[in-house]
PDB file of C-alpha atoms in Angstrom:
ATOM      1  CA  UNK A   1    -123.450  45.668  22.346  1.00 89.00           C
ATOM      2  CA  UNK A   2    -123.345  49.402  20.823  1.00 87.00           C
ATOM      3  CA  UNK A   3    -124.917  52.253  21.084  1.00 87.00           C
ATOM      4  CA  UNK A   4    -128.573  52.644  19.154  1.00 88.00           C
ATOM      5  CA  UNK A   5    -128.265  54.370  15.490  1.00 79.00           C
ATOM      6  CA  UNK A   6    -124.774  53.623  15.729  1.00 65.00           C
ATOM      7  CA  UNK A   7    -124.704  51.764  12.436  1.00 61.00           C
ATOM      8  CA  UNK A   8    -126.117  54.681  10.623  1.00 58.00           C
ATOM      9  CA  UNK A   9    -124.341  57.844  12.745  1.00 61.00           C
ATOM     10  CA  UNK A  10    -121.891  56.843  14.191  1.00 60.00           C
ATOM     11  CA  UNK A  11    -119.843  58.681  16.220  1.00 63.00           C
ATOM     12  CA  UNK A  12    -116.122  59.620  16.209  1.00 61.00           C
ATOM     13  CA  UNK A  13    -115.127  56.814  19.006  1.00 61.00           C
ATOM     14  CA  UNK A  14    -117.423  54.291  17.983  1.00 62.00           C
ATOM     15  CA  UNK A  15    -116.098  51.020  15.780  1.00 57.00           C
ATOM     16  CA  UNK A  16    -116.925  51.287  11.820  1.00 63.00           C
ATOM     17  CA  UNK A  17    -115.811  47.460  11.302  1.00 60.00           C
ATOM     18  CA  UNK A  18    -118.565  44.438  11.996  1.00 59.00           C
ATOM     19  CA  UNK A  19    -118.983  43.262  14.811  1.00 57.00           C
ATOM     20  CA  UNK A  20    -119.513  47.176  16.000  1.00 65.00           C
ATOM     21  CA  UNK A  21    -118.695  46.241  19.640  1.00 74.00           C
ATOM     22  CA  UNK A  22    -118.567  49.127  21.691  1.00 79.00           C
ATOM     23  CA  UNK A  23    -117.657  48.999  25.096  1.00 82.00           C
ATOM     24  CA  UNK A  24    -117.703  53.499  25.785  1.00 88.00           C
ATOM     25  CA  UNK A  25    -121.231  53.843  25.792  1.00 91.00           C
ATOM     26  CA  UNK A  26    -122.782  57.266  26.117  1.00 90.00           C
ATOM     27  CA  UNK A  27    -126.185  57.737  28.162  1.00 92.00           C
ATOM     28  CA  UNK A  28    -127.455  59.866  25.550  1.00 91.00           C
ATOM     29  CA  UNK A  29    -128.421  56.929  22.994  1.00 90.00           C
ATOM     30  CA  UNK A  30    -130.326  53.711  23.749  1.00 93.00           C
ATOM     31  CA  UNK A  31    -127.950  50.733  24.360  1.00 94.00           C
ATOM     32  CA  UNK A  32    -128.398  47.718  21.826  1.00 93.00           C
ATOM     33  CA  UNK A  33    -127.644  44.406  23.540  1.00 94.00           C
ATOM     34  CA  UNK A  34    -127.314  41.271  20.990  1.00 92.00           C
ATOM     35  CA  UNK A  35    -126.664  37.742  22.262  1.00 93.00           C
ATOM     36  CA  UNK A  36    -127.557  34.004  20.811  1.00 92.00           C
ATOM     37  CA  UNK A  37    -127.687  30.300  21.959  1.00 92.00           C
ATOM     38  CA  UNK A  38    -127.926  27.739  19.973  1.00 93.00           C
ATOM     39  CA  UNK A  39    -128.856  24.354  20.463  1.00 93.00           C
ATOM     40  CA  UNK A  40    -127.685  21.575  17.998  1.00 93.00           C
ATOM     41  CA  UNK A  41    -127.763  17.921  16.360  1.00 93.00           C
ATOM     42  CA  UNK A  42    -130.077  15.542  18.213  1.00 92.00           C
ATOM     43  CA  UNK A  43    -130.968  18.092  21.114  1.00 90.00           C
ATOM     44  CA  UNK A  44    -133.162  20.128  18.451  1.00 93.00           C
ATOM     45  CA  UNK A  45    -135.487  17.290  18.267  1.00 89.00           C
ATOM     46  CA  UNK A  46    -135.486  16.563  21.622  1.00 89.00           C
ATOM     47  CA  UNK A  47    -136.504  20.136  22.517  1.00 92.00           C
ATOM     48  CA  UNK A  48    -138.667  21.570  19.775  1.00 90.00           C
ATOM     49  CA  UNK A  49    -141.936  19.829  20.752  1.00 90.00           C
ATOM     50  CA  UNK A  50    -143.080  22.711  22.684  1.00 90.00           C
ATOM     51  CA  UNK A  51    -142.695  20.940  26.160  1.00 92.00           C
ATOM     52  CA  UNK A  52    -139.871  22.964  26.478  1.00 94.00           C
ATOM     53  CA  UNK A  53    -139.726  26.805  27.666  1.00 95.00           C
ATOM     54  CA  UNK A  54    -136.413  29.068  28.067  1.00 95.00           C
ATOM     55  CA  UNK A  55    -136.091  32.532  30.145  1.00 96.00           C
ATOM     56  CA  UNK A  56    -133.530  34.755  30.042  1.00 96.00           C
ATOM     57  CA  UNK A  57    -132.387  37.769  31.956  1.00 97.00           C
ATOM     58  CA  UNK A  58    -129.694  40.086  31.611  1.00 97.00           C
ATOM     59  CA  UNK A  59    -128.260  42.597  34.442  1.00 97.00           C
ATOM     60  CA  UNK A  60    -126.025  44.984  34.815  1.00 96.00           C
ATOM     61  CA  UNK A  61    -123.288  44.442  37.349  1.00 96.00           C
ATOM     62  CA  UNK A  62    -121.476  47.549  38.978  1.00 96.00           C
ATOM     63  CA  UNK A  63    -117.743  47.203  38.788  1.00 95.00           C
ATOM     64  CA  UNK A  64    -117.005  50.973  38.984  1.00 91.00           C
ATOM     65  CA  UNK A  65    -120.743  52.650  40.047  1.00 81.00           C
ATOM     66  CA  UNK A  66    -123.064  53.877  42.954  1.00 81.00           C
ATOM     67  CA  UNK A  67    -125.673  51.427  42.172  1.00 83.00           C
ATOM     68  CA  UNK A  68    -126.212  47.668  43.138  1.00 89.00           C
ATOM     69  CA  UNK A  69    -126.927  45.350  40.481  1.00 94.00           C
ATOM     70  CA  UNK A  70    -129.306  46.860  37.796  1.00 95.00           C
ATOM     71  CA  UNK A  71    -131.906  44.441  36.087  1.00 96.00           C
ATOM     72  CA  UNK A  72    -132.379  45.488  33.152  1.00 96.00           C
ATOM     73  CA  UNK A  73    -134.110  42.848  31.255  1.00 96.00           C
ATOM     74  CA  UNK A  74    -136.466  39.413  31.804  1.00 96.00           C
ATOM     75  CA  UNK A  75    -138.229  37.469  29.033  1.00 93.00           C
ATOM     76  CA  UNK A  76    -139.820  35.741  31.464  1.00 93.00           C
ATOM     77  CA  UNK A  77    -141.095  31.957  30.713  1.00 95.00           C
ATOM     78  CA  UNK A  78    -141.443  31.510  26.630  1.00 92.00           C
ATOM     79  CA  UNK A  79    -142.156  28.739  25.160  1.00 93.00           C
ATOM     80  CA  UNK A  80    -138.727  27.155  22.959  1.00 94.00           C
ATOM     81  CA  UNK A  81    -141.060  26.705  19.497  1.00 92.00           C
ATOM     82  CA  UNK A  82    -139.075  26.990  15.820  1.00 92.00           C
ATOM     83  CA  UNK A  83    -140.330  30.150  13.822  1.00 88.00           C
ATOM     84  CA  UNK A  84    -140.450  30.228   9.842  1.00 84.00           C
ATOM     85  CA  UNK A  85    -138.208  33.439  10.067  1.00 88.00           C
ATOM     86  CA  UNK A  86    -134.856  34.544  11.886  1.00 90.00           C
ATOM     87  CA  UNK A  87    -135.875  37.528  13.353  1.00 92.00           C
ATOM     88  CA  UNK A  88    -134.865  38.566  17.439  1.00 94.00           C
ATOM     89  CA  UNK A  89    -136.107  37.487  20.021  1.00 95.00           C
ATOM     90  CA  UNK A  90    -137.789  33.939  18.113  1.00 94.00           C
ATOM     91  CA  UNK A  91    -136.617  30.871  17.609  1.00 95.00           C
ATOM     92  CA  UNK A  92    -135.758  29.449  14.377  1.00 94.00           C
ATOM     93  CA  UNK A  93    -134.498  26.472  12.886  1.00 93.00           C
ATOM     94  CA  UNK A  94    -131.502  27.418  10.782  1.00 91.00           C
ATOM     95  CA  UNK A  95    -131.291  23.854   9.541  1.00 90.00           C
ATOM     96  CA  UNK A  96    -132.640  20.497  10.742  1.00 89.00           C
ATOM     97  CA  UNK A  97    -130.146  20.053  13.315  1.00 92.00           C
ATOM     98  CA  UNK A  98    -129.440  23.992  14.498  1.00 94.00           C
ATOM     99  CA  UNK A  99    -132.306  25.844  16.662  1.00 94.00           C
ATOM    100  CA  UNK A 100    -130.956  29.143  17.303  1.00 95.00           C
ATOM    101  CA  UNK A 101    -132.208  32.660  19.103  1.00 94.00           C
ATOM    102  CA  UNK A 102    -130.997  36.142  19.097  1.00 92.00           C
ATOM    103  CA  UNK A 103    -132.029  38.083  22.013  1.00 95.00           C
ATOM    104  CA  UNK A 104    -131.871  41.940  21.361  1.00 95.00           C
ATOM    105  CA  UNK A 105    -132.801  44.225  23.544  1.00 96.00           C
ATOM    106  CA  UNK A 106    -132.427  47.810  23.958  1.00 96.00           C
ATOM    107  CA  UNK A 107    -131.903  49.571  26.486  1.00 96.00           C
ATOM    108  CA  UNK A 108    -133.465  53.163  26.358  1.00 96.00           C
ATOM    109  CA  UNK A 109    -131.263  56.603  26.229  1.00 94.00           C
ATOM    110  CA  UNK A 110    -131.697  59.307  28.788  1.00 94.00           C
ATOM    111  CA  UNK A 111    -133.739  61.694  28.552  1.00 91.00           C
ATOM    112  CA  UNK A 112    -131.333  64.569  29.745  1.00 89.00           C
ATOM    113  CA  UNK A 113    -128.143  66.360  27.996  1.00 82.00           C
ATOM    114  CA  UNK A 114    -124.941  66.605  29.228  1.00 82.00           C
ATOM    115  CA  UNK A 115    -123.831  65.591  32.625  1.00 86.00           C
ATOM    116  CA  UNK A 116    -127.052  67.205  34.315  1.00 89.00           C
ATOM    117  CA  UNK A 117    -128.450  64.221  36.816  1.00 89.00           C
ATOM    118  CA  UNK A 118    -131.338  61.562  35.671  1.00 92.00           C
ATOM    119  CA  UNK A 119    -132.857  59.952  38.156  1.00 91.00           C
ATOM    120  CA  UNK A 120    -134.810  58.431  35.689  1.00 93.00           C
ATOM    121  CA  UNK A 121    -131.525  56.288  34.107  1.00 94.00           C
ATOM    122  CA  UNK A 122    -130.927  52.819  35.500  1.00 93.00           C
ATOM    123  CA  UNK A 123    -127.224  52.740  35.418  1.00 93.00           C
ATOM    124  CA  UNK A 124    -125.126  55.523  37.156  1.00 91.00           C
ATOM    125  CA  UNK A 125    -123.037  57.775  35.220  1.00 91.00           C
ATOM    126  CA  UNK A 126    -120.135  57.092  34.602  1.00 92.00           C
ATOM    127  CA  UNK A 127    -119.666  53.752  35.430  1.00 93.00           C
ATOM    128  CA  UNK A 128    -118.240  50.439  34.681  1.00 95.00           C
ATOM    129  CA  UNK A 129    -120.147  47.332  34.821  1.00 96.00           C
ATOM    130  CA  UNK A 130    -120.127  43.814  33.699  1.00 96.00           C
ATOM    131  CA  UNK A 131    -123.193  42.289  31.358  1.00 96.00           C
ATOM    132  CA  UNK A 132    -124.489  39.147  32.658  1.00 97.00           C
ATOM    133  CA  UNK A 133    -126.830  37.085  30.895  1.00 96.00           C
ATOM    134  CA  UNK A 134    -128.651  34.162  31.969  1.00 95.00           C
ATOM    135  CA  UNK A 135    -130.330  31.352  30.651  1.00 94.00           C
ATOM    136  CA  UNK A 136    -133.046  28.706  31.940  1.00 95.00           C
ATOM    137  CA  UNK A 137    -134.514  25.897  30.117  1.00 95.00           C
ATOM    138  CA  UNK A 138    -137.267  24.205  31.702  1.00 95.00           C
ATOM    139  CA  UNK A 139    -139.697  21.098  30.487  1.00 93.00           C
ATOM    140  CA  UNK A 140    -142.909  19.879  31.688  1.00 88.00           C
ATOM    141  CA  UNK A 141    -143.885  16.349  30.914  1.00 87.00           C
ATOM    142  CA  UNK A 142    -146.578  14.888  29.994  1.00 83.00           C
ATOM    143  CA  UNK A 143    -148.777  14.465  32.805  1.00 85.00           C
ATOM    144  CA  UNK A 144    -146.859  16.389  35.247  1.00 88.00           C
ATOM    145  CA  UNK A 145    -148.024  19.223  37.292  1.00 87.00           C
ATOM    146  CA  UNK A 146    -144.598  20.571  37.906  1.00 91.00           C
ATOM    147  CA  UNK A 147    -141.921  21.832  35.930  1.00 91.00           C
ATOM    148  CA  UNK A 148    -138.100  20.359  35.720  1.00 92.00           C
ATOM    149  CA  UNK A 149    -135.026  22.757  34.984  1.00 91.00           C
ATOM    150  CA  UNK A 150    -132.660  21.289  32.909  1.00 88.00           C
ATOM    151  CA  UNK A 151    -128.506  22.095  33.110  1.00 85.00           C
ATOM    152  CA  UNK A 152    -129.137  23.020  29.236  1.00 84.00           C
ATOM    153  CA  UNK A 153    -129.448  27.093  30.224  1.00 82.00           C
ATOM    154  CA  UNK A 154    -126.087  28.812  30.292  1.00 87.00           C
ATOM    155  CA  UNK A 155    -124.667  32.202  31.162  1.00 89.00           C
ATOM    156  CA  UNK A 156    -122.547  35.197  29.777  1.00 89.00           C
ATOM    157  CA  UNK A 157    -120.473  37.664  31.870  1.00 91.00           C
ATOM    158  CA  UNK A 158    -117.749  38.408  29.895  1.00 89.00           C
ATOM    159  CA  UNK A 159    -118.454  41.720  28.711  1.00 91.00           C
ATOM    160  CA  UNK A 160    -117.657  44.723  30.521  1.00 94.00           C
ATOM    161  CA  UNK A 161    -118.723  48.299  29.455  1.00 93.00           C
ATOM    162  CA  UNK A 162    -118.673  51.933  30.267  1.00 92.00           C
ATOM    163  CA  UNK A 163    -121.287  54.140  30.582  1.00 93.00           C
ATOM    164  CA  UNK A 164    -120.468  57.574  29.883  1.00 91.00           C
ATOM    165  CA  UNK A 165    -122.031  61.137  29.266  1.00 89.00           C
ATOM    166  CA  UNK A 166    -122.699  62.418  25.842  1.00 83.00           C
ATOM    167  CA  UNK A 167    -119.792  62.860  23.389  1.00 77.00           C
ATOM    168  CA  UNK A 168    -120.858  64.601  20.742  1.00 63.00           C
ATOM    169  CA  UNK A 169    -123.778  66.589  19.504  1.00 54.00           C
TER     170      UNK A 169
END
């Protein structure tokens, strides 16, 4: 997680070393949210026959805000299917036995200056909340009508950011 251009101009407060983690985010940039799963060894062949389908959502929980929990992102149902190139938000097979997928997502600045009000942000400023990111796996078999969710998805909540005004011009 860091704030959007970041890597090129980065601020005065924001980290300069890899992995550019930064938890004092300021409204007026976009917010760039990275996270990967991985399946490995004989699971990859199990799953990458394109019976398989994964979702994942991510949400902002309010530890320190005037909001309730803010969605901020679904991928709804997409099909789990190996792709020739690592690029986010596809699978790919890194290797015969490691199937891996980088979400990114970004989260879009505000489109007002200073500590003036937008009711068009999501997240309240300032406040401190806690990422959460979930993930389903599904499968359908052959045959069957209905899907089954598998205990393969898995979660994320241990990040916990601030959302600021803007720091700097």
């Amino acid at each position: 997680m860091y704030e959007e251009g970041a890597l090129i101009s980065p601020e005065e407060e924001d980290p300069d070393v890899a992995p550019f983690v930064d938890l004092m985010l300021d409204r007026d940039r976009g917010i760039v949210i990275n996270h990967t799963a991985r399946f490995s060894g004989r699971m990859v062949e199990l799953i990458n026959n394109r019976t398989f389908e994964c979702r994942i959502r991510i949400a902002a929980h309010p530890l320190m805000a005037a909001t309730g929990q803010v969605d901020l992102y679904d991928t709804d149902w997409v099909v789990i299917e190996s792709f020739s190139s690592h690029v986010p938000n596809k699978w790919f097979l890194l290797n015969t036995s490691t199937l891996v997928y980088t979400l990114r997502y970004l989260f879009p600045k505000s489109d007002i200056s200073g500590d003036a009000p937008d009711s068009n942000y999501k997240l309240s400023v300032p406040g401190i909340y806690r990422l959460i990111i979930d993930w389903d796996v599904r499968h359908k078999v052959a045959g069957d009508p209905d899907y089954h969710y598998e205990v393969l998805g898995g979660f994320d909540h241990n990040l916990v950011f601030r959302v600021g005004y803007q720091t700097s011009d």
